[in-house]
Amino acid sequence: MKQFDLTGRKALVTGGARGLGEGMAQALAAAGASVMVGDVLTSLGQETAARLSASGAKAGFVKLDVTQEADWEAAVKATVDTLGGFDILINNAGIEVTALVADIEPEALRKMLDVNIVGTALGLKHAFRAMRPNGSAGKGGAVVNISSVAATIAFPAIAGYSATKSAVDRLTRVAAMEAGKLGYGVRVNCIYPGLVPTEMGMKLAGDVVAAGLFASPDAAVGAIVEQTPSGRLGEVGDMADAVVFLCSDAARFINGAGLPVDGGMGM
Ligand SMILES: NC(=O)c1ccc[n+]([C@@H]2O[C@H](COP(=O)([O-])OP(=O)(O)OC[C@H]3O[C@@H](n4cnc5c(N)ncnc54)[C@H](O)[C@@H]3O)[C@@H](O)[C@H]2O)c1
């Protein structure tokens, strides 16, 4: 559909080497966008970018640790230089460390805060600086942050992770307000994905068994599906399509919103 067409848009996807980020990069490219993959996994990220190029998209890879400000500066510059602009940021990079509240380890929690909260905040900062009038790209744009259904429900053993994803939700709202008030021309939204069997998703299913909450990973997955009106786990494409929608002109008046993409699990 014409309203979903992203021809001419220039996107940076963090954590784009694999999993949901890879799917989002593919979907943005399929909708016509040029795509920069940013990740700490260099060879995997380069392979992902090469597949995007082979499919006919303009694409590149940049090494980006989202917790490092200097990496953000370099990644935005590489995106503008390689793609000729920058008007879509998908703040997708994230980590999940499972722990019962009684077992939370401060260093593991701090690492998760760093990647999931500081990383997302720095992405917003550098996207705003580049996309706002007189920035290095200067044409406004759209940011989609990846929160989680974990920000909308109480699932055991992910209190720390849920807290980081609730923070992503609030960052989204305040950033959208600032961008609007200050005339940046940037919409900011987030999605709350349900469980998707990526590397992170499958590890979580194993972790909750180790925490003594379920008899097996299948039982954990079954309990999640049972709580989901659509009756299945999420798929990478479900999240990728939602991201394309939020970046597109079809979502032109959607701003500061959080979109559940969870089959109804979090309602
Ligand atoms: N899979 C799920 O069930 C699920 C559900 C809800 C939300 N999410 C969120 O979706 C996002 C993607 O998850 P996924 O399932 O694809 O996970 P994944 O572990 O499969 O992939 C995450 C990617 O992020 C990259 N990454 C990690 N730390 C980084 C850093 N500091 N800088 C740059 N890149 C970094 C990894 O190298 C990897 O390529 C995460 O934010 C996650 O919290 C996932």
mmCIF file of N, CA, C and O and ligand atoms in Angstrom, residues 14-21 38-41 64-67 92-95 111 115-116 146-149 161 165 193-201, ligand 1:
data_model
loop_
_atom_site.group_PDB
_atom_site.id
_atom_site.type_symbol
_atom_site.label_atom_id
_atom_site.label_comp_id
_atom_site.label_asym_id
_atom_site.label_seq_id
_atom_site.Cartn_x
_atom_site.Cartn_y
_atom_site.Cartn_z
ATOM 1 N N THR A 14 19.292 -0.612 15.503
ATOM 2 C CA THR A 14 20.278 -1.089 16.479
ATOM 3 C C THR A 14 19.967 -2.538 16.844
ATOM 4 O O THR A 14 18.813 -2.962 16.812
ATOM 5 N N GLY A 15 21.021 -3.291 17.167
ATOM 6 C CA GLY A 15 20.811 -4.720 17.417
ATOM 7 C C GLY A 15 20.257 -5.396 16.175
ATOM 8 O O GLY A 15 19.478 -6.350 16.265
ATOM 9 N N GLY A 16 20.671 -4.906 15.012
ATOM 10 C CA GLY A 16 20.090 -5.372 13.749
ATOM 11 C C GLY A 16 20.739 -6.608 13.169
ATOM 12 O O GLY A 16 20.349 -7.067 12.090
ATOM 13 N N ALA A 17 21.738 -7.167 13.867
ATOM 14 C CA ALA A 17 22.458 -8.318 13.293
ATOM 15 C C ALA A 17 21.615 -9.582 13.250
ATOM 16 O O ALA A 17 21.757 -10.407 12.345
ATOM 17 N N ARG A 18 20.739 -9.745 14.250
ATOM 18 C CA ARG A 18 19.968 -10.999 14.332
ATOM 19 C C ARG A 18 18.616 -10.718 14.994
ATOM 20 O O ARG A 18 18.332 -9.591 15.416
ATOM 21 N N GLY A 19 17.806 -11.752 15.085
ATOM 22 C CA GLY A 19 16.557 -11.700 15.845
ATOM 23 C C GLY A 19 15.573 -10.668 15.319
ATOM 24 O O GLY A 19 15.425 -10.474 14.111
ATOM 25 N N LEU A 20 14.906 -9.999 16.237
ATOM 26 C CA LEU A 20 13.872 -9.029 15.838
ATOM 27 C C LEU A 20 14.471 -7.907 15.004
ATOM 28 O O LEU A 20 13.855 -7.442 14.038
ATOM 29 N N GLY A 21 15.677 -7.435 15.385
ATOM 30 C CA GLY A 21 16.292 -6.321 14.664
ATOM 31 C C GLY A 21 16.573 -6.684 13.214
ATOM 32 O O GLY A 21 16.346 -5.870 12.304
ATOM 33 N N GLY A 38 23.244 -1.621 12.874
ATOM 34 C CA GLY A 38 24.222 -1.311 13.927
ATOM 35 C C GLY A 38 24.192 -2.398 14.977
ATOM 36 O O GLY A 38 23.105 -2.801 15.418
ATOM 37 N N ASP A 39 25.358 -2.902 15.353
ATOM 38 C CA ASP A 39 25.374 -3.992 16.347
ATOM 39 C C ASP A 39 26.785 -4.142 16.902
ATOM 40 O O ASP A 39 27.756 -3.657 16.297
ATOM 41 N N VAL A 40 26.879 -4.817 18.057
ATOM 42 C CA VAL A 40 28.195 -5.166 18.603
ATOM 43 C C VAL A 40 28.760 -6.417 17.926
ATOM 44 O O VAL A 40 29.951 -6.687 18.035
ATOM 45 N N LEU A 41 27.894 -7.182 17.264
ATOM 46 C CA LEU A 41 28.329 -8.419 16.593
ATOM 47 C C LEU A 41 28.733 -8.074 15.164
ATOM 48 O O LEU A 41 27.885 -8.000 14.261
ATOM 49 N N LEU A 64 28.280 -0.704 16.524
ATOM 50 C CA LEU A 64 27.610 0.222 17.443
ATOM 51 C C LEU A 64 27.298 -0.492 18.746
ATOM 52 O O LEU A 64 26.490 -1.415 18.777
ATOM 53 N N ASP A 65 27.983 -0.054 19.803
ATOM 54 C CA ASP A 65 27.586 -0.453 21.157
ATOM 55 C C ASP A 65 26.730 0.692 21.680
ATOM 56 O O ASP A 65 27.233 1.808 21.901
ATOM 57 N N VAL A 66 25.456 0.433 21.869
ATOM 58 C CA VAL A 66 24.521 1.532 22.161
ATOM 59 C C VAL A 66 24.788 2.212 23.498
ATOM 60 O O VAL A 66 24.257 3.287 23.758
ATOM 61 N N THR A 67 25.627 1.613 24.337
ATOM 62 C CA THR A 67 25.945 2.245 25.622
ATOM 63 C C THR A 67 27.060 3.284 25.487
ATOM 64 O O THR A 67 27.366 3.992 26.449
ATOM 65 N N ASN A 92 16.350 -0.879 18.924
ATOM 66 C CA ASN A 92 15.964 -2.278 19.188
ATOM 67 C C ASN A 92 16.942 -3.038 20.083
ATOM 68 O O ASN A 92 16.546 -3.993 20.754
ATOM 69 N N ALA A 93 18.213 -2.628 20.106
ATOM 70 C CA ALA A 93 19.217 -3.391 20.869
ATOM 71 C C ALA A 93 18.772 -3.527 22.323
ATOM 72 O O ALA A 93 18.326 -2.558 22.937
ATOM 73 N N GLY A 94 18.889 -4.728 22.847
ATOM 74 C CA GLY A 94 18.502 -4.940 24.239
ATOM 75 C C GLY A 94 19.030 -6.266 24.735
ATOM 76 O O GLY A 94 19.393 -7.141 23.939
ATOM 77 N N ILE A 95 19.107 -6.390 26.054
ATOM 78 C CA ILE A 95 19.500 -7.657 26.666
ATOM 79 C C ILE A 95 18.503 -7.997 27.765
ATOM 80 O O ILE A 95 17.791 -7.123 28.268
ATOM 81 N N LYS A 111 24.102 -3.694 34.136
ATOM 82 C CA LYS A 111 24.428 -3.905 32.715
ATOM 83 C C LYS A 111 23.156 -3.783 31.865
ATOM 84 O O LYS A 111 23.147 -3.166 30.797
ATOM 85 N N VAL A 115 22.334 -1.056 28.819
ATOM 86 C CA VAL A 115 21.983 -1.325 27.417
ATOM 87 C C VAL A 115 20.556 -0.868 27.131
ATOM 88 O O VAL A 115 20.301 -0.131 26.165
ATOM 89 N N ASN A 116 19.611 -1.284 27.978
ATOM 90 C CA ASN A 116 18.194 -1.084 27.631
ATOM 91 C C ASN A 116 17.724 0.358 27.857
ATOM 92 O O ASN A 116 16.893 0.850 27.083
ATOM 93 N N ILE A 146 11.905 -0.203 21.135
ATOM 94 C CA ILE A 146 11.360 -1.544 21.375
ATOM 95 C C ILE A 146 11.282 -1.771 22.879
ATOM 96 O O ILE A 146 12.287 -2.030 23.544
ATOM 97 N N SER A 147 10.057 -1.639 23.394
ATOM 98 C CA SER A 147 9.790 -1.957 24.796
ATOM 99 C C SER A 147 9.476 -3.448 24.863
ATOM 100 O O SER A 147 10.141 -4.251 24.200
ATOM 101 N N SER A 148 8.489 -3.850 25.621
ATOM 102 C CA SER A 148 8.144 -5.282 25.745
ATOM 103 C C SER A 148 6.804 -5.423 26.425
ATOM 104 O O SER A 148 6.407 -4.564 27.228
ATOM 105 N N VAL A 149 6.140 -6.530 26.151
ATOM 106 C CA VAL A 149 4.940 -6.882 26.922
ATOM 107 C C VAL A 149 5.282 -6.930 28.408
ATOM 108 O O VAL A 149 4.416 -6.732 29.267
ATOM 109 N N TYR A 161 14.260 -6.677 34.141
ATOM 110 C CA TYR A 161 14.024 -6.469 32.702
ATOM 111 C C TYR A 161 12.748 -5.649 32.493
ATOM 112 O O TYR A 161 12.723 -4.699 31.698
ATOM 113 N N LYS A 165 12.120 -2.004 30.572
ATOM 114 C CA LYS A 165 11.208 -1.810 29.442
ATOM 115 C C LYS A 165 10.109 -0.808 29.785
ATOM 116 O O LYS A 165 9.580 -0.129 28.901
ATOM 117 N N PRO A 193 6.484 -5.875 22.215
ATOM 118 C CA PRO A 193 6.370 -7.214 21.614
ATOM 119 C C PRO A 193 6.018 -8.257 22.670
ATOM 120 O O PRO A 193 6.474 -8.196 23.806
ATOM 121 N N GLY A 194 5.223 -9.232 22.258
ATOM 122 C CA GLY A 194 5.037 -10.436 23.063
ATOM 123 C C GLY A 194 6.245 -11.345 22.891
ATOM 124 O O GLY A 194 7.213 -11.002 22.203
ATOM 125 N N LEU A 195 6.207 -12.520 23.523
ATOM 126 C CA LEU A 195 7.357 -13.431 23.435
ATOM 127 C C LEU A 195 7.525 -13.946 22.013
ATOM 128 O O LEU A 195 6.589 -14.456 21.403
ATOM 129 N N VAL A 196 8.748 -13.803 21.500
ATOM 130 C CA VAL A 196 9.109 -14.305 20.174
ATOM 131 C C VAL A 196 10.289 -15.259 20.370
ATOM 132 O O VAL A 196 11.254 -14.913 21.072
ATOM 133 N N PRO A 197 10.245 -16.448 19.767
ATOM 134 C CA PRO A 197 11.327 -17.419 20.001
ATOM 135 C C PRO A 197 12.632 -17.092 19.272
ATOM 136 O O PRO A 197 13.141 -17.887 18.473
ATOM 137 N N THR A 198 13.174 -15.923 19.520
ATOM 138 C CA THR A 198 14.535 -15.579 19.088
ATOM 139 C C THR A 198 15.489 -16.188 20.107
ATOM 140 O O THR A 198 15.065 -16.855 21.059
ATOM 141 N N GLU A 199 16.784 -15.876 19.955
ATOM 142 C CA GLU A 199 17.748 -16.363 20.948
ATOM 143 C C GLU A 199 17.356 -15.896 22.349
ATOM 144 O O GLU A 199 17.376 -16.668 23.317
ATOM 145 N N MET A 200 16.986 -14.610 22.466
ATOM 146 C CA MET A 200 16.591 -14.071 23.763
ATOM 147 C C MET A 200 15.328 -14.756 24.279
ATOM 148 O O MET A 200 15.252 -15.155 25.447
ATOM 149 N N GLY A 201 14.349 -14.905 23.411
ATOM 150 C CA GLY A 201 13.072 -15.492 23.823
ATOM 151 C C GLY A 201 13.232 -16.930 24.308
ATOM 152 O O GLY A 201 12.656 -17.331 25.331
HETATM 153 N N1 LIG B 1 12.351 -11.956 21.794
HETATM 154 C C1 LIG B 1 11.378 -11.556 22.584
HETATM 155 O O1 LIG B 1 10.552 -12.355 23.033
HETATM 156 C C2 LIG B 1 11.217 -10.104 22.922
HETATM 157 C C3 LIG B 1 10.007 -9.694 23.501
HETATM 158 C C4 LIG B 1 9.859 -8.352 23.847
HETATM 159 C C5 LIG B 1 10.863 -7.442 23.580
HETATM 160 N N2 LIG B 1 12.024 -7.867 23.013
HETATM 161 C C6 LIG B 1 13.059 -6.856 22.770
HETATM 162 O O2 LIG B 1 13.337 -6.849 21.380
HETATM 163 C C7 LIG B 1 14.702 -6.465 21.175
HETATM 164 C C8 LIG B 1 15.401 -7.508 20.323
HETATM 165 O O3 LIG B 1 15.333 -8.750 20.984
HETATM 166 P P1 LIG B 1 15.723 -10.141 20.288
HETATM 167 O O4 LIG B 1 14.746 -11.139 20.773
HETATM 168 O O5 LIG B 1 15.916 -9.953 18.836
HETATM 169 O O6 LIG B 1 17.121 -10.427 21.031
HETATM 170 P P2 LIG B 1 18.466 -11.090 20.476
HETATM 171 O O7 LIG B 1 19.277 -11.354 21.676
HETATM 172 O O8 LIG B 1 18.144 -12.211 19.562
HETATM 173 O O9 LIG B 1 19.112 -9.908 19.621
HETATM 174 C C9 LIG B 1 19.525 -8.726 20.239
HETATM 175 C C10 LIG B 1 20.525 -8.015 19.359
HETATM 176 O O10 LIG B 1 20.966 -6.835 20.064
HETATM 177 C C11 LIG B 1 22.379 -6.788 20.003
HETATM 178 N N3 LIG B 1 22.925 -6.055 21.150
HETATM 179 C C12 LIG B 1 22.996 -6.445 22.448
HETATM 180 N N4 LIG B 1 23.635 -5.519 23.188
HETATM 181 C C13 LIG B 1 23.964 -4.516 22.346
HETATM 182 C C14 LIG B 1 24.629 -3.282 22.505
HETATM 183 N N5 LIG B 1 25.119 -2.893 23.700
HETATM 184 N N6 LIG B 1 24.795 -2.487 21.432
HETATM 185 C C15 LIG B 1 24.333 -2.872 20.221
HETATM 186 N N7 LIG B 1 23.705 -4.038 19.985
HETATM 187 C C16 LIG B 1 23.528 -4.854 21.050
HETATM 188 C C17 LIG B 1 22.815 -8.241 19.997
HETATM 189 O O11 LIG B 1 24.144 -8.385 19.538
HETATM 190 C C18 LIG B 1 21.767 -8.849 19.074
HETATM 191 O O12 LIG B 1 22.125 -8.754 17.723
HETATM 192 C C19 LIG B 1 15.305 -6.301 22.566
HETATM 193 O O13 LIG B 1 15.248 -4.944 22.949
HETATM 194 C C20 LIG B 1 14.375 -7.119 23.431
HETATM 195 O O14 LIG B 1 14.391 -6.701 24.772
HETATM 196 C C21 LIG B 1 12.224 -9.172 22.676
#
